Amino acid sequence: MKPSILVARAVFPETLAKLQQHFDVQANQDDVLWTKPQLIERLQGKAGAFTTGSERIDAEVLAACPGLKLCANMAVGFNNFDLAAMTARGVLATNTPDVLTETTADFGFALLMATARRITESEHFLRAGKWDRWRFDMFAGSEVHGSTLGILGMGRIGQGIAKRGAHGFGMKVIYHNRSRLSPELERACGAAYVSKEDLLRQADHLVLVLPYTPQSHHAIGAAEIALMKPTATLVNIARGGIVDDAALAQALRERRIAAAGLDVFEGEPKVHPDLLTVPNVVLTPHIASATVQTRRAMAELAADNLIGFLVNGKPLTPLNPEVLQGARA
Ligand code: GLV
Ligand code: GLV
């Protein structure tokens, strides 16, 4: 008998077809958002789940679904998983690293440039029919090339952004991270390690690429923003909750920093109402990894983790490999 799995959100038809070759699949191609009790109900009797950032897998879900062996997240971030609870219950977790690194770094740079060069603000102006003549300071933004790029969180994506800045735009790149990169990696990225305080003080453009954890909650709040240059831009492609969005909206309104570019939000898909009314912010709906090729690669990797573990006993990108010691798929 094929193992049963739940695919919690709509996916590419090809992904579903591939999963159906190996599993008895309950899908959600109508992309209905389930409540927690509905998720628990649908997980009954399932050995695996294909999840996205919108399904919270916590101790309550795990206790109610004792047959569950694997949750394969179609995302590199996994703050929707209570990883400790999963490990304690012997449930394997996987994510989709690497396949989205360069695509997400591209988007980080796109958002940085849109923010610094005021691209969306100027488009709104044009669409609103306000362009009746040229003005010498019309949408004058801040320089990108040759400026100082600060990166908070120097994982794979942070390193991709550093390389773009250092090698493509002649930027001085500084970073802060829990652990320092090797000298070889620092050289390859053209990046110098500094304290968090120096990063905040020196960056012309600060890009956030760190994972969301209890320790990184509000890593950027009013106190941190106060250290930044009044001409600085802030870009968040990491996770909502890393920035205190209310404090940021206030700082943007008071021009204590020049501008912000945000792809992620506290409590998304809701957006803090004050962010919607300040002009100097570029807002995108969590799309940093969204190219056709990369979303396909992410779906493929999540599916291959399900097949790899539940069919062959070998997941590709486990987050809690310690579970494998005691596990039999
Ligand atoms: C998207 O935010 C991801 O974590 O892949
Ligand atoms: C994610 O892949 C990261 O390490 O930044």
mmCIF file of C-alpha atoms and ligand atoms in Angstrom:
data_model
loop_
_atom_site.group_PDB
_atom_site.id
_atom_site.type_symbol
_atom_site.label_atom_id
_atom_site.label_comp_id
_atom_site.label_asym_id
_atom_site.label_seq_id
_atom_site.Cartn_x
_atom_site.Cartn_y
_atom_site.Cartn_z
ATOM 1 C CA MET A 1 0.000 0.000 0.000
ATOM 2 C CA LYS A 2 1.222 3.482 -0.825
ATOM 3 C CA PRO A 3 1.831 5.771 2.145
ATOM 4 C CA SER A 4 -0.700 8.583 2.548
ATOM 5 C CA ILE A 5 0.332 12.210 2.426
ATOM 6 C CA LEU A 6 -1.339 15.588 2.642
ATOM 7 C CA VAL A 7 -0.415 18.417 0.257
ATOM 8 C CA ALA A 8 -1.576 21.359 2.315
ATOM 9 C CA ARG A 9 -1.681 24.063 -0.388
ATOM 10 C CA ALA A 10 -2.094 24.177 -4.150
ATOM 11 C CA VAL A 11 1.008 23.090 -6.075
ATOM 12 C CA PHE A 12 2.122 22.719 -9.696
ATOM 13 C CA PRO A 13 0.063 19.930 -11.367
ATOM 14 C CA GLU A 14 3.369 18.246 -12.284
ATOM 15 C CA THR A 15 4.372 18.141 -8.614
ATOM 16 C CA LEU A 16 1.076 16.578 -7.684
ATOM 17 C CA ALA A 17 1.344 14.017 -10.500
ATOM 18 C CA LYS A 18 4.824 13.033 -9.326
ATOM 19 C CA LEU A 19 3.665 12.646 -5.728
ATOM 20 C CA GLN A 20 0.675 10.571 -6.862
ATOM 21 C CA GLN A 21 3.043 8.003 -8.397
ATOM 22 C CA HIS A 22 4.365 7.231 -4.916
ATOM 23 C CA PHE A 23 1.639 8.215 -2.496
ATOM 24 C CA ASP A 24 -2.027 8.200 -1.798
ATOM 25 C CA VAL A 25 -2.396 11.991 -1.938
ATOM 26 C CA GLN A 26 -4.968 14.271 -0.380
ATOM 27 C CA ALA A 27 -4.472 17.586 -2.174
ATOM 28 C CA ASN A 28 -5.805 21.106 -1.793
ATOM 29 C CA GLN A 29 -5.740 22.408 -5.366
ATOM 30 C CA ASP A 30 -8.542 24.870 -4.499
ATOM 31 C CA ASP A 31 -5.981 26.394 -2.108
ATOM 32 C CA VAL A 32 -8.405 26.703 0.796
ATOM 33 C CA LEU A 33 -6.767 28.063 3.956
ATOM 34 C CA TRP A 34 -7.511 25.620 6.759
ATOM 35 C CA THR A 35 -7.910 26.345 10.438
ATOM 36 C CA LYS A 36 -5.711 24.371 12.800
ATOM 37 C CA PRO A 37 -8.507 21.860 13.629
ATOM 38 C CA GLN A 38 -9.117 21.393 9.883
ATOM 39 C CA LEU A 39 -5.398 20.828 9.289
ATOM 40 C CA ILE A 40 -5.298 18.288 12.129
ATOM 41 C CA GLU A 41 -8.346 16.500 10.743
ATOM 42 C CA ARG A 42 -6.775 16.213 7.291
ATOM 43 C CA LEU A 43 -3.470 14.999 8.720
ATOM 44 C CA GLN A 44 -5.133 11.970 10.322
ATOM 45 C CA GLY A 45 -3.613 8.784 8.916
ATOM 46 C CA LYS A 46 -1.008 10.710 6.889
ATOM 47 C CA ALA A 47 2.663 9.737 7.060
ATOM 48 C CA GLY A 48 3.838 12.928 5.393
ATOM 49 C CA ALA A 49 2.821 16.500 4.703
ATOM 50 C CA PHE A 50 3.865 18.917 1.960
ATOM 51 C CA THR A 51 3.670 22.259 3.725
ATOM 52 C CA THR A 52 4.353 25.921 3.059
ATOM 53 C CA GLY A 53 5.018 28.780 5.463
ATOM 54 C CA SER A 54 1.286 29.032 6.166
ATOM 55 C CA GLU A 55 0.911 25.728 8.026
ATOM 56 C CA ARG A 56 2.007 25.888 11.637
ATOM 57 C CA ILE A 57 3.290 22.500 12.803
ATOM 58 C CA ASP A 58 3.506 22.710 16.585
ATOM 59 C CA ALA A 59 3.238 20.448 19.623
ATOM 60 C CA GLU A 60 -0.572 20.490 19.514
ATOM 61 C CA VAL A 61 -0.677 19.382 15.862
ATOM 62 C CA LEU A 62 1.984 16.746 16.462
ATOM 63 C CA ALA A 63 0.214 15.316 19.520
ATOM 64 C CA ALA A 64 -2.994 15.025 17.498
ATOM 65 C CA CYS A 65 -1.278 13.344 14.518
ATOM 66 C CA PRO A 66 0.807 10.471 15.894
ATOM 67 C CA GLY A 67 1.209 8.825 12.474
ATOM 68 C CA LEU A 68 3.046 11.785 10.979
ATOM 69 C CA LYS A 69 6.693 11.088 10.103
ATOM 70 C CA LEU A 70 7.740 13.971 7.865
ATOM 71 C CA CYS A 71 6.798 17.554 7.048
ATOM 72 C CA ALA A 72 8.446 18.833 3.857
ATOM 73 C CA ASN A 73 8.324 22.632 3.735
ATOM 74 C CA MET A 74 8.345 24.350 0.345
ATOM 75 C CA ALA A 75 10.460 27.217 1.721
ATOM 76 C CA VAL A 76 13.966 27.664 3.020
ATOM 77 C CA GLY A 77 12.635 29.382 6.164
ATOM 78 C CA PHE A 78 10.917 27.083 8.648
ATOM 79 C CA ASN A 79 9.666 29.281 11.460
ATOM 80 C CA ASN A 80 6.232 27.691 10.881
ATOM 81 C CA PHE A 81 7.748 24.514 12.363
ATOM 82 C CA ASP A 82 8.324 24.004 16.066
ATOM 83 C CA LEU A 83 11.498 22.102 15.259
ATOM 84 C CA ALA A 84 12.206 21.103 18.878
ATOM 85 C CA ALA A 85 8.720 19.633 19.225
ATOM 86 C CA MET A 86 9.096 17.801 15.906
ATOM 87 C CA THR A 87 12.447 16.364 16.946
ATOM 88 C CA ALA A 88 11.056 15.334 20.334
ATOM 89 C CA ARG A 89 8.240 13.460 18.565
ATOM 90 C CA GLY A 90 10.603 11.912 16.002
ATOM 91 C CA VAL A 91 9.026 13.813 13.094
ATOM 92 C CA LEU A 92 11.485 14.754 10.369
ATOM 93 C CA ALA A 93 11.460 18.287 8.961
ATOM 94 C CA THR A 94 12.897 19.322 5.590
ATOM 95 C CA ASN A 95 13.176 22.679 3.809
ATOM 96 C CA THR A 96 14.307 23.889 0.360
ATOM 97 C CA PRO A 97 17.766 25.472 0.701
ATOM 98 C CA ASP A 98 20.172 26.241 -2.160
ATOM 99 C CA VAL A 99 17.654 26.072 -5.029
ATOM 100 C CA LEU A 100 16.423 29.585 -4.220
ATOM 101 C CA THR A 101 19.639 31.266 -3.089
ATOM 102 C CA GLU A 102 20.582 33.221 -6.227
ATOM 103 C CA THR A 103 16.985 34.052 -7.137
ATOM 104 C CA THR A 104 16.331 35.434 -3.666
ATOM 105 C CA ALA A 105 19.604 37.380 -3.725
ATOM 106 C CA ASP A 106 18.532 38.874 -7.080
ATOM 107 C CA PHE A 107 15.285 40.016 -5.509
ATOM 108 C CA GLY A 108 17.056 41.479 -2.479
ATOM 109 C CA PHE A 109 19.088 43.569 -4.867
ATOM 110 C CA ALA A 110 16.025 44.497 -6.929
ATOM 111 C CA LEU A 111 14.234 45.686 -3.806
ATOM 112 C CA LEU A 112 17.305 47.603 -2.657
ATOM 113 C CA MET A 113 17.502 49.373 -6.006
ATOM 114 C CA ALA A 114 13.759 50.042 -6.228
ATOM 115 C CA THR A 115 13.923 51.534 -2.747
ATOM 116 C CA ALA A 116 17.069 53.615 -3.158
ATOM 117 C CA ARG A 117 16.020 54.886 -6.608
ATOM 118 C CA ARG A 118 12.358 55.415 -5.617
ATOM 119 C CA ILE A 119 11.040 53.348 -8.507
ATOM 120 C CA THR A 120 7.562 52.461 -7.241
ATOM 121 C CA GLU A 121 6.967 55.886 -5.724
ATOM 122 C CA SER A 122 7.762 57.511 -9.060
ATOM 123 C CA GLU A 123 5.566 55.046 -10.931
ATOM 124 C CA HIS A 124 2.604 55.892 -8.699
ATOM 125 C CA PHE A 125 3.235 59.560 -9.465
ATOM 126 C CA LEU A 126 3.294 58.914 -13.200
ATOM 127 C CA ARG A 127 0.170 56.734 -13.140
ATOM 128 C CA ALA A 128 -1.647 59.364 -11.110
ATOM 129 C CA GLY A 129 -1.126 61.820 -13.978
ATOM 130 C CA LYS A 130 1.049 64.120 -11.907
ATOM 131 C CA TRP A 131 3.944 64.343 -14.377
ATOM 132 C CA ASP A 132 3.280 67.712 -15.958
ATOM 133 C CA ARG A 133 6.905 68.833 -16.167
ATOM 134 C CA TRP A 134 10.495 68.052 -15.229
ATOM 135 C CA ARG A 135 11.982 69.262 -11.968
ATOM 136 C CA PHE A 136 15.646 69.254 -10.999
ATOM 137 C CA ASP A 137 15.162 67.154 -7.872
ATOM 138 C CA MET A 138 12.352 64.946 -9.142
ATOM 139 C CA PHE A 139 12.600 61.550 -7.386
ATOM 140 C CA ALA A 140 16.228 62.115 -6.573
ATOM 141 C CA GLY A 141 17.147 58.967 -4.653
ATOM 142 C CA SER A 142 20.341 57.725 -3.098
ATOM 143 C CA GLU A 143 23.375 56.253 -4.816
ATOM 144 C CA VAL A 144 23.752 52.480 -4.958
ATOM 145 C CA HIS A 145 27.113 51.931 -6.690
ATOM 146 C CA GLY A 146 30.086 52.838 -4.535
ATOM 147 C CA SER A 147 27.972 53.113 -1.363
ATOM 148 C CA THR A 148 28.229 50.978 1.767
ATOM 149 C CA LEU A 149 26.092 47.845 1.758
ATOM 150 C CA GLY A 150 25.331 46.353 5.159
ATOM 151 C CA ILE A 151 24.072 42.787 5.473
ATOM 152 C CA LEU A 152 22.576 41.404 8.666
ATOM 153 C CA GLY A 153 22.570 37.602 8.441
ATOM 154 C CA MET A 154 25.318 36.160 6.265
ATOM 155 C CA GLY A 155 23.963 32.790 5.161
ATOM 156 C CA ARG A 156 23.873 31.686 1.560
ATOM 157 C CA ILE A 157 21.459 34.415 0.485
ATOM 158 C CA GLY A 158 23.373 37.125 2.348
ATOM 159 C CA GLN A 159 26.563 35.982 0.635
ATOM 160 C CA GLY A 160 24.825 36.166 -2.758
ATOM 161 C CA ILE A 161 23.778 39.745 -2.075
ATOM 162 C CA ALA A 162 27.273 40.634 -0.849
ATOM 163 C CA LYS A 163 28.821 39.325 -4.083
ATOM 164 C CA ARG A 164 26.399 41.311 -6.205
ATOM 165 C CA GLY A 165 27.200 44.465 -4.258
ATOM 166 C CA ALA A 166 30.959 44.043 -4.090
ATOM 167 C CA HIS A 167 31.630 42.689 -7.568
ATOM 168 C CA GLY A 168 28.756 44.186 -9.567
ATOM 169 C CA PHE A 169 28.264 47.603 -7.996
ATOM 170 C CA GLY A 170 31.627 48.406 -6.466
ATOM 171 C CA MET A 171 30.081 48.678 -3.012
ATOM 172 C CA LYS A 172 31.909 48.498 0.269
ATOM 173 C CA VAL A 173 30.275 45.481 1.914
ATOM 174 C CA ILE A 174 30.064 45.007 5.670
ATOM 175 C CA TYR A 175 28.137 42.318 7.514
ATOM 176 C CA HIS A 176 27.143 41.068 10.902
ATOM 177 C CA ASN A 177 26.232 37.475 11.681
ATOM 178 C CA ARG A 178 26.115 35.229 14.730
ATOM 179 C CA SER A 179 29.264 33.578 13.454
ATOM 180 C CA ARG A 180 31.967 35.082 11.330
ATOM 181 C CA LEU A 181 32.676 33.687 7.851
ATOM 182 C CA SER A 182 36.030 32.086 7.095
ATOM 183 C CA PRO A 183 38.641 34.489 5.646
ATOM 184 C CA GLU A 184 38.250 32.692 2.278
ATOM 185 C CA LEU A 185 34.490 33.249 2.212
ATOM 186 C CA GLU A 186 34.885 36.859 3.328
ATOM 187 C CA ARG A 187 37.271 37.390 0.439
ATOM 188 C CA ALA A 188 34.954 35.688 -2.059
ATOM 189 C CA CYS A 189 32.062 37.881 -0.891
ATOM 190 C CA GLY A 190 34.200 41.029 -0.668
ATOM 191 C CA ALA A 191 32.713 41.539 2.801
ATOM 192 C CA ALA A 192 34.141 42.694 6.143
ATOM 193 C CA TYR A 193 32.774 41.618 9.530
ATOM 194 C CA VAL A 194 31.640 44.399 11.894
ATOM 195 C CA SER A 195 29.614 44.616 15.125
ATOM 196 C CA LYS A 196 25.848 45.018 14.788
ATOM 197 C CA GLU A 197 26.176 48.583 16.052
ATOM 198 C CA ASP A 198 28.816 49.487 13.450
ATOM 199 C CA LEU A 199 26.701 47.844 10.763
ATOM 200 C CA LEU A 200 23.741 50.040 11.706
ATOM 201 C CA ARG A 201 25.853 53.186 11.906
ATOM 202 C CA GLN A 202 27.830 52.712 8.690
ATOM 203 C CA ALA A 203 25.442 51.147 6.171
ATOM 204 C CA ASP A 204 23.962 53.291 3.415
ATOM 205 C CA HIS A 205 21.775 50.325 2.548
ATOM 206 C CA LEU A 206 21.009 47.677 5.137
ATOM 207 C CA VAL A 207 19.627 44.328 3.951
ATOM 208 C CA LEU A 208 18.168 41.826 6.418
ATOM 209 C CA VAL A 209 18.613 38.152 5.546
ATOM 210 C CA LEU A 210 18.616 36.421 8.920
ATOM 211 C CA PRO A 211 16.260 33.634 10.029
ATOM 212 C CA TYR A 212 13.362 34.470 12.331
ATOM 213 C CA THR A 213 13.852 33.027 15.801
ATOM 214 C CA PRO A 214 12.889 34.238 19.289
ATOM 215 C CA GLN A 215 16.366 35.867 19.371
ATOM 216 C CA SER A 216 15.848 37.801 16.127
ATOM 217 C CA HIS A 217 12.362 39.067 17.062
ATOM 218 C CA HIS A 218 12.452 42.865 16.583
ATOM 219 C CA ALA A 219 16.196 42.767 15.883
ATOM 220 C CA ILE A 220 15.462 46.076 14.161
ATOM 221 C CA GLY A 221 13.326 48.336 16.349
ATOM 222 C CA ALA A 222 13.283 52.008 17.264
ATOM 223 C CA ALA A 223 16.664 51.851 19.054
ATOM 224 C CA GLU A 224 18.409 50.210 16.092
ATOM 225 C CA ILE A 225 16.793 52.537 13.554
ATOM 226 C CA ALA A 226 17.994 55.470 15.652
ATOM 227 C CA LEU A 227 21.586 54.369 15.012
ATOM 228 C CA MET A 228 21.118 54.357 11.227
ATOM 229 C CA LYS A 229 22.003 57.259 8.955
ATOM 230 C CA PRO A 230 19.068 59.536 8.142
ATOM 231 C CA THR A 231 19.907 58.895 4.472
ATOM 232 C CA ALA A 232 19.922 55.099 4.849
ATOM 233 C CA THR A 233 17.575 52.560 3.310
ATOM 234 C CA LEU A 234 16.443 49.360 5.013
ATOM 235 C CA VAL A 235 15.472 46.216 3.083
ATOM 236 C CA ASN A 236 13.781 43.203 4.711
ATOM 237 C CA ILE A 237 13.589 40.009 2.651
ATOM 238 C CA ALA A 238 14.008 37.754 5.697
ATOM 239 C CA ARG A 239 10.861 37.355 7.779
ATOM 240 C CA GLY A 240 8.191 39.504 9.316
ATOM 241 C CA GLY A 241 8.789 40.056 13.018
ATOM 242 C CA ILE A 242 12.496 40.719 12.579
ATOM 243 C CA VAL A 243 11.573 44.379 12.104
ATOM 244 C CA ASP A 244 9.225 46.218 14.454
ATOM 245 C CA ASP A 245 6.930 47.398 11.662
ATOM 246 C CA ALA A 246 5.169 50.049 13.778
ATOM 247 C CA ALA A 247 8.494 51.600 14.787
ATOM 248 C CA LEU A 248 9.691 51.472 11.176
ATOM 249 C CA ALA A 249 6.553 53.173 9.845
ATOM 250 C CA GLN A 250 7.013 55.962 12.359
ATOM 251 C CA ALA A 251 10.687 56.380 11.477
ATOM 252 C CA LEU A 252 9.824 56.524 7.772
ATOM 253 C CA ARG A 253 7.125 59.101 8.372
ATOM 254 C CA GLU A 254 9.527 61.252 10.399
ATOM 255 C CA ARG A 255 12.285 60.686 7.800
ATOM 256 C CA ARG A 256 14.637 59.322 10.427
ATOM 257 C CA ILE A 257 15.747 56.976 7.654
ATOM 258 C CA ALA A 258 15.215 57.710 3.966
ATOM 259 C CA ALA A 259 13.294 54.684 2.801
ATOM 260 C CA ALA A 260 12.527 51.001 3.247
ATOM 261 C CA GLY A 261 11.838 48.027 0.972
ATOM 262 C CA LEU A 262 9.807 45.233 2.540
ATOM 263 C CA ASP A 263 8.921 41.820 1.158
ATOM 264 C CA VAL A 264 7.876 40.368 4.539
ATOM 265 C CA PHE A 265 5.664 41.697 7.325
ATOM 266 C CA GLU A 266 4.645 41.044 10.894
ATOM 267 C CA GLY A 267 1.367 39.112 10.717
ATOM 268 C CA GLU A 268 1.402 38.892 6.886
ATOM 269 C CA PRO A 269 -0.640 38.785 4.716
ATOM 270 C CA LYS A 270 -1.829 41.684 6.848
ATOM 271 C CA VAL A 271 0.360 44.788 6.577
ATOM 272 C CA HIS A 272 0.680 47.409 9.310
ATOM 273 C CA PRO A 273 -1.726 50.170 8.203
ATOM 274 C CA ASP A 274 0.866 52.896 8.813
ATOM 275 C CA LEU A 275 3.192 51.269 6.252
ATOM 276 C CA LEU A 276 0.458 51.590 3.637
ATOM 277 C CA THR A 277 0.251 55.346 4.067
ATOM 278 C CA VAL A 278 3.921 56.383 4.092
ATOM 279 C CA PRO A 279 5.281 57.145 0.609
ATOM 280 C CA ASN A 280 8.917 56.188 1.150
ATOM 281 C CA VAL A 281 8.460 52.440 1.342
ATOM 282 C CA VAL A 282 8.385 49.781 -1.378
ATOM 283 C CA LEU A 283 6.049 46.914 -0.491
ATOM 284 C CA THR A 284 5.955 43.468 -2.125
ATOM 285 C CA PRO A 285 3.921 40.382 -1.061
ATOM 286 C CA HIS A 286 6.663 37.924 -0.007
ATOM 287 C CA ILE A 287 7.839 37.090 -3.531
ATOM 288 C CA ALA A 288 11.634 37.029 -3.190
ATOM 289 C CA SER A 289 11.916 33.424 -4.416
ATOM 290 C CA ALA A 290 9.116 33.770 -6.962
ATOM 291 C CA THR A 291 10.476 32.977 -10.395
ATOM 292 C CA VAL A 292 8.858 30.197 -12.386
ATOM 293 C CA GLN A 293 12.089 28.204 -12.405
ATOM 294 C CA THR A 294 12.790 28.576 -8.698
ATOM 295 C CA ARG A 295 9.261 27.880 -7.503
ATOM 296 C CA ARG A 296 9.340 24.707 -9.613
ATOM 297 C CA ALA A 297 12.698 23.748 -8.125
ATOM 298 C CA MET A 298 11.394 24.360 -4.587
ATOM 299 C CA ALA A 299 8.282 22.247 -5.215
ATOM 300 C CA GLU A 300 10.422 19.531 -6.765
ATOM 301 C CA LEU A 301 12.800 19.469 -3.792
ATOM 302 C CA ALA A 302 9.935 19.327 -1.273
ATOM 303 C CA ALA A 303 8.407 16.441 -3.244
ATOM 304 C CA ASP A 304 11.764 14.683 -3.502
ATOM 305 C CA ASN A 305 12.180 14.964 0.256
ATOM 306 C CA LEU A 306 8.825 13.201 0.737
ATOM 307 C CA ILE A 307 9.713 10.493 -1.773
ATOM 308 C CA GLY A 308 13.304 10.269 -0.563
ATOM 309 C CA PHE A 309 12.312 9.700 3.037
ATOM 310 C CA LEU A 310 8.985 7.866 2.943
ATOM 311 C CA VAL A 311 9.871 5.619 -0.019
ATOM 312 C CA ASN A 312 13.659 5.288 0.170
ATOM 313 C CA GLY A 313 14.465 6.256 3.767
ATOM 314 C CA LYS A 314 16.771 9.091 2.614
ATOM 315 C CA PRO A 315 15.573 12.711 2.762
ATOM 316 C CA LEU A 316 17.624 15.217 0.750
ATOM 317 C CA THR A 317 17.644 18.264 3.007
ATOM 318 C CA PRO A 318 16.731 17.311 6.577
ATOM 319 C CA LEU A 319 16.602 20.032 9.238
ATOM 320 C CA ASN A 320 16.670 17.659 12.195
ATOM 321 C CA PRO A 321 18.734 14.708 10.929
ATOM 322 C CA GLU A 322 19.048 13.434 14.501
ATOM 323 C CA VAL A 323 15.532 12.045 13.986
ATOM 324 C CA LEU A 324 16.927 9.667 11.358
ATOM 325 C CA GLN A 325 18.917 7.738 13.970
ATOM 326 C CA GLY A 326 15.788 6.273 15.470
ATOM 327 C CA ALA A 327 13.467 6.468 12.472
ATOM 328 C CA ARG A 328 12.201 3.866 10.096
ATOM 329 C CA ALA A 329 10.102 5.215 7.268
HETATM 330 C C1 GLV B 1 10.511 32.088 1.722
HETATM 331 O O1 GLV B 1 10.391 33.042 2.450
HETATM 332 C C2 GLV B 1 11.279 30.954 2.092
HETATM 333 O O2 GLV B 1 11.591 30.817 3.286
HETATM 334 O O3 GLV B 1 11.586 30.137 1.218
HETATM 335 C C1 GLV B 2 19.339 30.622 3.309
HETATM 336 O O1 GLV B 2 19.531 29.781 2.443
HETATM 337 C C2 GLV B 2 20.421 31.377 3.879
HETATM 338 O O2 GLV B 2 21.304 30.705 4.427
HETATM 339 O O3 GLV B 2 20.426 32.609 3.797
#
